[in-house]
Amino acid sequence: MKVLPSGEQFRIAHGEQRATIVEVGGGVREYFAGRRPVLHPYPEDAICDGAHGAPLIPWPNRLADGCYSFDGLRRQLPLTEPEKGNAIHGLLRWRNWRAIEVSAERVVMGNRLHPNDRWPFALDIEIDYSLGQDGLTVETRAQNIGDGPCPYACGQHPYLSPGDGTTVDGCTLQLPASTRILTDAQRQLPTGVETVEATEFDFTAGRTVGSLEIDFAFTDLERDGDGLAWVHLACPDEHTVSLWADQGYTIIQLYTAHTLAEPRRRRGLAAEPMSAPPNALQTGESVVRLDPGDIHVARWGVGLS
């Protein structure tokens, strides 16, 4: 029996929509509407690259030197981005997840994060993936099952697809957000913020991506009457991929995949809903304090029009 790098494949469908959720990392490997990819996929027989579709738990983005303190105790995490001296994207990207519930249109993936000397907290994580008329909806629930408080933040790493055989360069990107988090060039750690108005990173009204290289977090998100923030990617094939995030996510990181290896470079636009900014586990900014029994819930979704 062949062992796939992403483990067991859990396939769900609704009408012409189909998505595959994977055992390794618990993320979305692919999501199609008919033959058209909504999220940029990675092959079944390939190792996930660029965190494609992965949940980012218990923190998203980068953590300087892998160090954090909580309630006066300093901890050291493994450096999973050693070339930049960072720990990145949490602790669950390469762990095996289990399917808790499976039906034709829905799968709930679960993982238990046991305490250790570097992360001495116990968390139960459930991610509910469902397909419906409005597209793919993803709900992440985290519960502190330990006997003391726990720091927590989350995110996910989907890549919006410009369509088969093309790059994001010819797409029009719209993200109504007024602030960009600045980072240093060497380690991509926060150095401050700037207003996007009158800059090349102002996507409020929509602008062509072109050759612009983006790997920044955006905040102060505009929201609709339902409290949702939106990213729209209007593509040359006259389709638009739209991602929404509820108020559980206060930041959206955009990444043009310009550092991925060919032939996958710039073939998708990462639009990462995050509940906290880069380096949050160290600074404490927007990190949730979960007391024993507390549950944190955040939702995002994506569809094609």
mmCIF file of C-alpha atoms in Angstrom:
data_model
loop_
_atom_site.group_PDB
_atom_site.id
_atom_site.type_symbol
_atom_site.label_atom_id
_atom_site.label_comp_id
_atom_site.label_asym_id
_atom_site.label_seq_id
_atom_site.Cartn_x
_atom_site.Cartn_y
_atom_site.Cartn_z
ATOM 1 C CA MET A 1 0.000 0.000 0.000
ATOM 2 C CA LYS A 2 1.392 3.374 -1.042
ATOM 3 C CA VAL A 3 1.811 5.895 1.775
ATOM 4 C CA LEU A 4 0.973 9.420 0.657
ATOM 5 C CA PRO A 5 3.034 12.320 2.067
ATOM 6 C CA SER A 6 -0.187 14.035 3.193
ATOM 7 C CA GLY A 7 -1.645 10.836 4.654
ATOM 8 C CA GLU A 8 -5.267 9.802 4.386
ATOM 9 C CA GLN A 9 -7.430 11.874 2.013
ATOM 10 C CA PHE A 10 -10.914 12.938 3.133
ATOM 11 C CA ARG A 11 -13.024 13.980 0.140
ATOM 12 C CA ILE A 12 -16.199 16.030 0.447
ATOM 13 C CA ALA A 13 -18.501 17.348 -2.279
ATOM 14 C CA HIS A 14 -21.533 19.547 -2.872
ATOM 15 C CA GLY A 15 -22.908 19.673 -6.419
ATOM 16 C CA GLU A 16 -19.935 20.426 -8.703
ATOM 17 C CA GLN A 17 -17.766 21.499 -5.781
ATOM 18 C CA ARG A 18 -15.234 19.121 -4.280
ATOM 19 C CA ALA A 19 -12.530 19.482 -1.647
ATOM 20 C CA THR A 20 -9.910 17.209 -0.141
ATOM 21 C CA ILE A 21 -8.830 17.531 3.490
ATOM 22 C CA VAL A 22 -5.712 15.681 4.585
ATOM 23 C CA GLU A 23 -4.515 13.732 7.600
ATOM 24 C CA VAL A 24 -1.040 15.313 7.774
ATOM 25 C CA GLY A 25 -1.456 18.889 8.980
ATOM 26 C CA GLY A 26 -5.267 18.725 8.870
ATOM 27 C CA GLY A 27 -5.451 21.250 6.016
ATOM 28 C CA VAL A 28 -7.124 21.725 2.642
ATOM 29 C CA ARG A 29 -5.104 20.072 -0.131
ATOM 30 C CA GLU A 30 -7.480 21.090 -2.923
ATOM 31 C CA TYR A 31 -10.817 22.796 -3.549
ATOM 32 C CA PHE A 32 -12.432 22.873 -7.002
ATOM 33 C CA ALA A 33 -15.670 24.219 -8.457
ATOM 34 C CA GLY A 34 -16.172 22.003 -11.486
ATOM 35 C CA ARG A 35 -12.773 21.788 -13.167
ATOM 36 C CA ARG A 36 -11.690 25.193 -11.924
ATOM 37 C CA PRO A 37 -9.444 25.346 -8.829
ATOM 38 C CA VAL A 38 -10.738 27.766 -6.197
ATOM 39 C CA LEU A 39 -7.741 27.196 -3.955
ATOM 40 C CA HIS A 40 -4.353 26.459 -5.483
ATOM 41 C CA PRO A 41 -3.805 22.743 -4.823
ATOM 42 C CA TYR A 42 -0.763 20.589 -4.266
ATOM 43 C CA PRO A 43 -0.531 17.072 -5.737
ATOM 44 C CA GLU A 44 -1.631 14.029 -3.782
ATOM 45 C CA ASP A 45 1.830 12.479 -4.065
ATOM 46 C CA ALA A 46 3.725 15.656 -3.052
ATOM 47 C CA ILE A 47 4.839 17.056 0.294
ATOM 48 C CA CYS A 48 2.892 20.196 1.180
ATOM 49 C CA ASP A 49 4.891 23.273 0.135
ATOM 50 C CA GLY A 50 4.531 26.804 1.454
ATOM 51 C CA ALA A 51 2.070 25.650 4.149
ATOM 52 C CA HIS A 52 -0.613 25.264 1.453
ATOM 53 C CA GLY A 53 -4.009 25.096 3.179
ATOM 54 C CA ALA A 54 -2.535 24.378 6.619
ATOM 55 C CA PRO A 55 -3.982 25.388 10.005
ATOM 56 C CA LEU A 56 -1.539 27.601 11.935
ATOM 57 C CA ILE A 57 -2.011 26.656 15.598
ATOM 58 C CA PRO A 58 -1.339 27.651 18.391
ATOM 59 C CA TRP A 59 0.156 30.713 16.704
ATOM 60 C CA PRO A 60 0.297 31.940 13.099
ATOM 61 C CA ASN A 61 3.263 33.472 11.300
ATOM 62 C CA ARG A 62 6.719 34.020 12.829
ATOM 63 C CA LEU A 63 8.007 33.902 16.399
ATOM 64 C CA ALA A 64 11.415 35.555 16.893
ATOM 65 C CA ASP A 65 14.076 33.136 18.192
ATOM 66 C CA GLY A 66 11.282 30.683 19.051
ATOM 67 C CA CYS A 67 11.034 32.349 22.468
ATOM 68 C CA TYR A 68 7.943 33.385 24.402
ATOM 69 C CA SER A 69 6.957 34.054 27.998
ATOM 70 C CA PHE A 70 3.636 33.358 29.681
ATOM 71 C CA ASP A 71 2.781 34.122 33.289
ATOM 72 C CA GLY A 72 6.419 34.884 33.988
ATOM 73 C CA LEU A 73 7.860 31.647 32.594
ATOM 74 C CA ARG A 74 10.122 31.801 29.518
ATOM 75 C CA ARG A 75 9.957 28.956 27.016
ATOM 76 C CA GLN A 76 12.048 27.969 23.996
ATOM 77 C CA LEU A 77 10.385 26.361 20.956
ATOM 78 C CA PRO A 78 12.168 24.606 18.064
ATOM 79 C CA LEU A 79 13.309 26.890 15.226
ATOM 80 C CA THR A 80 11.288 25.683 12.248
ATOM 81 C CA GLU A 81 12.579 28.526 10.060
ATOM 82 C CA PRO A 82 16.246 28.192 11.093
ATOM 83 C CA GLU A 83 17.667 30.314 8.278
ATOM 84 C CA LYS A 84 15.839 33.304 9.786
ATOM 85 C CA GLY A 85 16.052 32.268 13.420
ATOM 86 C CA ASN A 86 12.283 31.902 13.811
ATOM 87 C CA ALA A 87 9.673 29.376 14.834
ATOM 88 C CA ILE A 88 6.870 29.597 12.287
ATOM 89 C CA HIS A 89 3.201 28.670 11.930
ATOM 90 C CA GLY A 90 2.592 26.775 15.135
ATOM 91 C CA LEU A 91 3.034 23.153 16.167
ATOM 92 C CA LEU A 92 0.497 21.125 14.152
ATOM 93 C CA ARG A 93 1.550 21.459 10.500
ATOM 94 C CA TRP A 94 3.194 18.012 10.273
ATOM 95 C CA ARG A 95 1.178 16.107 12.844
ATOM 96 C CA ASN A 96 -1.375 13.449 12.018
ATOM 97 C CA TRP A 97 -4.959 14.617 12.472
ATOM 98 C CA ARG A 98 -7.951 12.327 12.876
ATOM 99 C CA ALA A 99 -11.369 12.566 11.275
ATOM 100 C CA ILE A 100 -13.940 12.966 14.056
ATOM 101 C CA GLU A 101 -17.004 13.244 11.802
ATOM 102 C CA VAL A 102 -17.313 12.458 8.093
ATOM 103 C CA SER A 103 -20.263 12.934 5.748
ATOM 104 C CA ALA A 104 -20.700 13.645 2.053
ATOM 105 C CA GLU A 105 -20.403 17.429 2.428
ATOM 106 C CA ARG A 106 -18.514 17.786 5.703
ATOM 107 C CA VAL A 107 -15.514 16.533 7.651
ATOM 108 C CA VAL A 108 -14.393 17.530 11.136
ATOM 109 C CA MET A 109 -10.687 17.067 11.822
ATOM 110 C CA GLY A 110 -9.315 16.858 15.344
ATOM 111 C CA ASN A 111 -5.986 17.026 17.115
ATOM 112 C CA ARG A 112 -4.939 17.019 20.762
ATOM 113 C CA LEU A 113 -1.896 19.091 21.653
ATOM 114 C CA HIS A 114 -0.364 17.500 24.745
ATOM 115 C CA PRO A 115 1.829 19.529 27.096
ATOM 116 C CA ASN A 116 5.618 19.266 27.065
ATOM 117 C CA ASP A 117 8.538 21.230 28.471
ATOM 118 C CA ARG A 118 8.439 23.722 25.563
ATOM 119 C CA TRP A 119 4.659 24.053 25.311
ATOM 120 C CA PRO A 120 3.246 23.079 28.730
ATOM 121 C CA PHE A 121 -0.414 23.467 27.768
ATOM 122 C CA ALA A 122 -3.150 21.032 26.708
ATOM 123 C CA LEU A 123 -5.447 21.948 23.827
ATOM 124 C CA ASP A 124 -8.137 20.109 21.911
ATOM 125 C CA ILE A 125 -8.504 21.412 18.355
ATOM 126 C CA GLU A 126 -11.393 20.725 15.990
ATOM 127 C CA ILE A 127 -11.651 22.122 12.457
ATOM 128 C CA ASP A 128 -14.998 21.774 10.702
ATOM 129 C CA TYR A 129 -14.811 21.849 6.888
ATOM 130 C CA SER A 130 -18.143 21.989 5.046
ATOM 131 C CA LEU A 131 -19.228 22.587 1.456
ATOM 132 C CA GLY A 132 -22.505 24.305 0.630
ATOM 133 C CA GLN A 133 -24.171 26.707 -1.746
ATOM 134 C CA ASP A 134 -21.875 29.551 -0.643
ATOM 135 C CA GLY A 135 -18.659 27.551 -0.998
ATOM 136 C CA LEU A 136 -16.265 26.155 1.585
ATOM 137 C CA THR A 137 -16.731 27.162 5.240
ATOM 138 C CA VAL A 138 -14.059 26.457 7.859
ATOM 139 C CA GLU A 139 -14.635 26.727 11.616
ATOM 140 C CA THR A 140 -11.747 26.297 14.053
ATOM 141 C CA ARG A 141 -12.518 25.524 17.706
ATOM 142 C CA ALA A 142 -9.841 25.321 20.374
ATOM 143 C CA GLN A 143 -10.530 24.289 23.979
ATOM 144 C CA ASN A 144 -8.137 24.475 26.884
ATOM 145 C CA ILE A 145 -8.341 21.018 28.476
ATOM 146 C CA GLY A 146 -5.497 21.648 30.911
ATOM 147 C CA ASP A 147 -5.600 22.699 34.534
ATOM 148 C CA GLY A 148 -4.111 26.163 34.021
ATOM 149 C CA PRO A 149 -4.379 29.102 31.590
ATOM 150 C CA CYS A 150 -3.001 28.840 28.066
ATOM 151 C CA PRO A 151 -1.916 31.395 25.417
ATOM 152 C CA TYR A 152 -3.563 30.924 22.034
ATOM 153 C CA ALA A 153 -3.754 32.352 18.537
ATOM 154 C CA CYS A 154 -4.647 30.772 15.209
ATOM 155 C CA GLY A 155 -4.673 31.166 11.454
ATOM 156 C CA GLN A 156 -4.887 29.215 8.206
ATOM 157 C CA HIS A 157 -2.895 29.325 4.959
ATOM 158 C CA PRO A 158 -5.130 28.920 1.859
ATOM 159 C CA TYR A 159 -3.886 30.088 -1.541
ATOM 160 C CA LEU A 160 -6.484 31.674 -3.830
ATOM 161 C CA SER A 161 -6.133 30.290 -7.356
ATOM 162 C CA PRO A 162 -5.866 32.571 -10.419
ATOM 163 C CA GLY A 163 -6.899 29.576 -12.548
ATOM 164 C CA ASP A 164 -4.980 26.747 -14.179
ATOM 165 C CA GLY A 165 -1.824 27.622 -16.064
ATOM 166 C CA THR A 166 -1.552 31.254 -14.978
ATOM 167 C CA THR A 167 0.040 33.386 -12.286
ATOM 168 C CA VAL A 168 -1.424 35.978 -9.962
ATOM 169 C CA ASP A 169 0.247 38.770 -11.957
ATOM 170 C CA GLY A 170 -2.766 39.431 -14.184
ATOM 171 C CA CYS A 171 -5.288 39.377 -11.339
ATOM 172 C CA THR A 172 -6.959 42.319 -9.635
ATOM 173 C CA LEU A 173 -6.669 42.138 -5.860
ATOM 174 C CA GLN A 174 -9.084 43.835 -3.469
ATOM 175 C CA LEU A 175 -8.573 43.879 0.307
ATOM 176 C CA PRO A 176 -10.248 46.757 2.177
ATOM 177 C CA ALA A 177 -7.719 47.247 4.980
ATOM 178 C CA SER A 178 -6.173 50.512 6.081
ATOM 179 C CA THR A 179 -2.955 49.342 7.774
ATOM 180 C CA ARG A 180 0.062 47.268 6.727
ATOM 181 C CA ILE A 181 2.361 45.693 9.313
ATOM 182 C CA LEU A 182 5.957 46.477 8.339
ATOM 183 C CA THR A 183 8.701 43.851 8.702
ATOM 184 C CA ASP A 184 12.461 43.748 8.370
ATOM 185 C CA ALA A 185 13.928 42.236 5.207
ATOM 186 C CA GLN A 186 16.122 39.643 6.919
ATOM 187 C CA ARG A 187 13.788 37.893 9.377
ATOM 188 C CA GLN A 188 10.366 39.265 8.393
ATOM 189 C CA LEU A 189 9.624 40.326 11.960
ATOM 190 C CA PRO A 190 7.445 43.372 12.732
ATOM 191 C CA THR A 191 9.104 46.787 12.858
ATOM 192 C CA GLY A 192 6.001 49.027 12.852
ATOM 193 C CA VAL A 193 2.878 49.865 10.870
ATOM 194 C CA GLU A 194 1.952 52.223 8.057
ATOM 195 C CA THR A 195 -1.262 53.489 6.501
ATOM 196 C CA VAL A 196 -1.705 51.925 3.067
ATOM 197 C CA GLU A 197 -3.308 55.016 1.541
ATOM 198 C CA ALA A 198 -1.308 56.325 -1.438
ATOM 199 C CA THR A 199 1.080 53.338 -1.354
ATOM 200 C CA GLU A 200 1.481 50.392 -3.725
ATOM 201 C CA PHE A 201 -0.084 48.217 -1.019
ATOM 202 C CA ASP A 202 -3.453 49.978 -1.054
ATOM 203 C CA PHE A 203 -5.854 47.318 -2.316
ATOM 204 C CA THR A 204 -8.987 48.969 -0.928
ATOM 205 C CA ALA A 205 -10.535 49.685 -4.326
ATOM 206 C CA GLY A 206 -8.717 46.867 -6.129
ATOM 207 C CA ARG A 207 -5.510 47.008 -8.173
ATOM 208 C CA THR A 208 -3.606 44.725 -10.533
ATOM 209 C CA VAL A 209 -1.036 42.580 -8.752
ATOM 210 C CA GLY A 210 1.482 42.812 -11.602
ATOM 211 C CA SER A 211 5.052 42.002 -10.542
ATOM 212 C CA LEU A 212 4.549 43.255 -6.979
ATOM 213 C CA GLU A 213 5.995 40.954 -4.322
ATOM 214 C CA ILE A 214 3.747 40.830 -1.262
ATOM 215 C CA ASP A 215 4.421 39.080 2.025
ATOM 216 C CA PHE A 216 2.803 41.337 4.597
ATOM 217 C CA ALA A 217 0.012 41.298 7.152
ATOM 218 C CA PHE A 218 -2.849 43.791 6.841
ATOM 219 C CA THR A 219 -5.122 44.933 9.636
ATOM 220 C CA ASP A 220 -7.819 47.483 10.477
ATOM 221 C CA LEU A 221 -10.003 45.462 8.125
ATOM 222 C CA GLU A 222 -13.231 46.893 6.768
ATOM 223 C CA ARG A 223 -16.221 44.656 7.510
ATOM 224 C CA ASP A 224 -19.655 44.239 6.006
ATOM 225 C CA GLY A 225 -22.974 44.272 7.863
ATOM 226 C CA ASP A 226 -22.404 40.676 8.991
ATOM 227 C CA GLY A 227 -19.027 41.532 10.495
ATOM 228 C CA LEU A 228 -17.059 39.818 7.725
ATOM 229 C CA ALA A 229 -13.811 41.016 6.141
ATOM 230 C CA TRP A 230 -13.261 40.106 2.472
ATOM 231 C CA VAL A 231 -10.461 39.446 -0.006
ATOM 232 C CA HIS A 232 -11.390 39.327 -3.702
ATOM 233 C CA LEU A 233 -9.124 38.053 -6.470
ATOM 234 C CA ALA A 234 -10.576 38.856 -9.912
ATOM 235 C CA CYS A 235 -8.846 36.611 -12.427
ATOM 236 C CA PRO A 236 -8.163 36.733 -16.198
ATOM 237 C CA ASP A 237 -10.629 33.863 -16.793
ATOM 238 C CA GLU A 238 -13.439 36.179 -15.582
ATOM 239 C CA HIS A 239 -13.848 34.287 -12.313
ATOM 240 C CA THR A 240 -13.436 35.902 -8.903
ATOM 241 C CA VAL A 241 -12.238 34.000 -5.851
ATOM 242 C CA SER A 242 -13.558 35.575 -2.645
ATOM 243 C CA LEU A 243 -12.403 34.772 0.878
ATOM 244 C CA TRP A 244 -14.143 36.017 4.019
ATOM 245 C CA ALA A 245 -13.103 36.009 7.655
ATOM 246 C CA ASP A 246 -15.230 36.633 10.734
ATOM 247 C CA GLN A 247 -14.298 38.775 13.737
ATOM 248 C CA GLY A 248 -12.272 35.916 15.195
ATOM 249 C CA TYR A 249 -9.653 36.958 12.646
ATOM 250 C CA THR A 250 -8.363 40.532 12.870
ATOM 251 C CA ILE A 251 -5.508 40.257 10.363
ATOM 252 C CA ILE A 252 -5.068 38.925 6.835
ATOM 253 C CA GLN A 253 -1.587 38.087 5.594
ATOM 254 C CA LEU A 254 -1.082 38.302 1.824
ATOM 255 C CA TYR A 255 1.732 36.417 0.072
ATOM 256 C CA THR A 256 2.302 36.241 -3.677
ATOM 257 C CA ALA A 257 4.196 32.923 -3.447
ATOM 258 C CA HIS A 258 7.206 34.553 -5.109
ATOM 259 C CA THR A 259 9.663 32.532 -3.007
ATOM 260 C CA LEU A 260 8.227 29.116 -3.905
ATOM 261 C CA ALA A 261 10.125 26.946 -6.349
ATOM 262 C CA GLU A 262 9.130 26.774 -9.990
ATOM 263 C CA PRO A 263 6.766 25.741 -11.447
ATOM 264 C CA ARG A 264 4.641 26.784 -8.435
ATOM 265 C CA ARG A 265 5.994 30.297 -8.028
ATOM 266 C CA ARG A 266 3.237 32.965 -8.065
ATOM 267 C CA ARG A 267 0.601 30.337 -9.002
ATOM 268 C CA GLY A 268 -1.558 31.241 -6.010
ATOM 269 C CA LEU A 269 -2.139 34.160 -3.665
ATOM 270 C CA ALA A 270 -2.002 33.224 -0.002
ATOM 271 C CA ALA A 271 -4.741 35.048 1.900
ATOM 272 C CA GLU A 272 -4.200 33.962 5.485
ATOM 273 C CA PRO A 273 -6.785 34.856 8.131
ATOM 274 C CA MET A 274 -4.959 35.313 11.449
ATOM 275 C CA SER A 275 -6.183 36.084 14.946
ATOM 276 C CA ALA A 276 -2.898 37.761 15.930
ATOM 277 C CA PRO A 277 0.007 39.487 14.160
ATOM 278 C CA PRO A 278 3.527 38.176 13.479
ATOM 279 C CA ASN A 279 5.581 37.614 16.653
ATOM 280 C CA ALA A 280 2.430 37.856 18.781
ATOM 281 C CA LEU A 281 3.327 34.958 21.052
ATOM 282 C CA GLN A 282 6.377 36.981 22.139
ATOM 283 C CA THR A 283 4.770 40.434 22.308
ATOM 284 C CA GLY A 284 1.415 39.227 23.626
ATOM 285 C CA GLU A 285 -0.465 41.359 21.100
ATOM 286 C CA SER A 286 -3.945 39.907 20.450
ATOM 287 C CA VAL A 287 -3.003 36.588 22.053
ATOM 288 C CA VAL A 288 -6.032 35.053 23.776
ATOM 289 C CA ARG A 289 -5.715 33.812 27.340
ATOM 290 C CA LEU A 290 -7.734 30.614 27.557
ATOM 291 C CA ASP A 291 -8.613 29.567 31.077
ATOM 292 C CA PRO A 292 -9.373 25.876 31.729
ATOM 293 C CA GLY A 293 -12.479 24.897 29.785
ATOM 294 C CA ASP A 294 -12.496 28.071 27.652
ATOM 295 C CA ILE A 295 -13.205 27.712 23.927
ATOM 296 C CA HIS A 296 -12.049 29.988 21.105
ATOM 297 C CA VAL A 297 -13.955 29.874 17.799
ATOM 298 C CA ALA A 298 -13.005 31.530 14.492
ATOM 299 C CA ARG A 299 -14.532 31.088 11.013
ATOM 300 C CA TRP A 300 -13.503 31.796 7.448
ATOM 301 C CA GLY A 301 -14.702 30.690 4.056
ATOM 302 C CA VAL A 302 -14.043 30.918 0.343
ATOM 303 C CA GLY A 303 -16.013 30.610 -2.885
ATOM 304 C CA LEU A 304 -15.956 31.246 -6.636
ATOM 305 C CA SER A 305 -18.130 33.584 -8.660
#
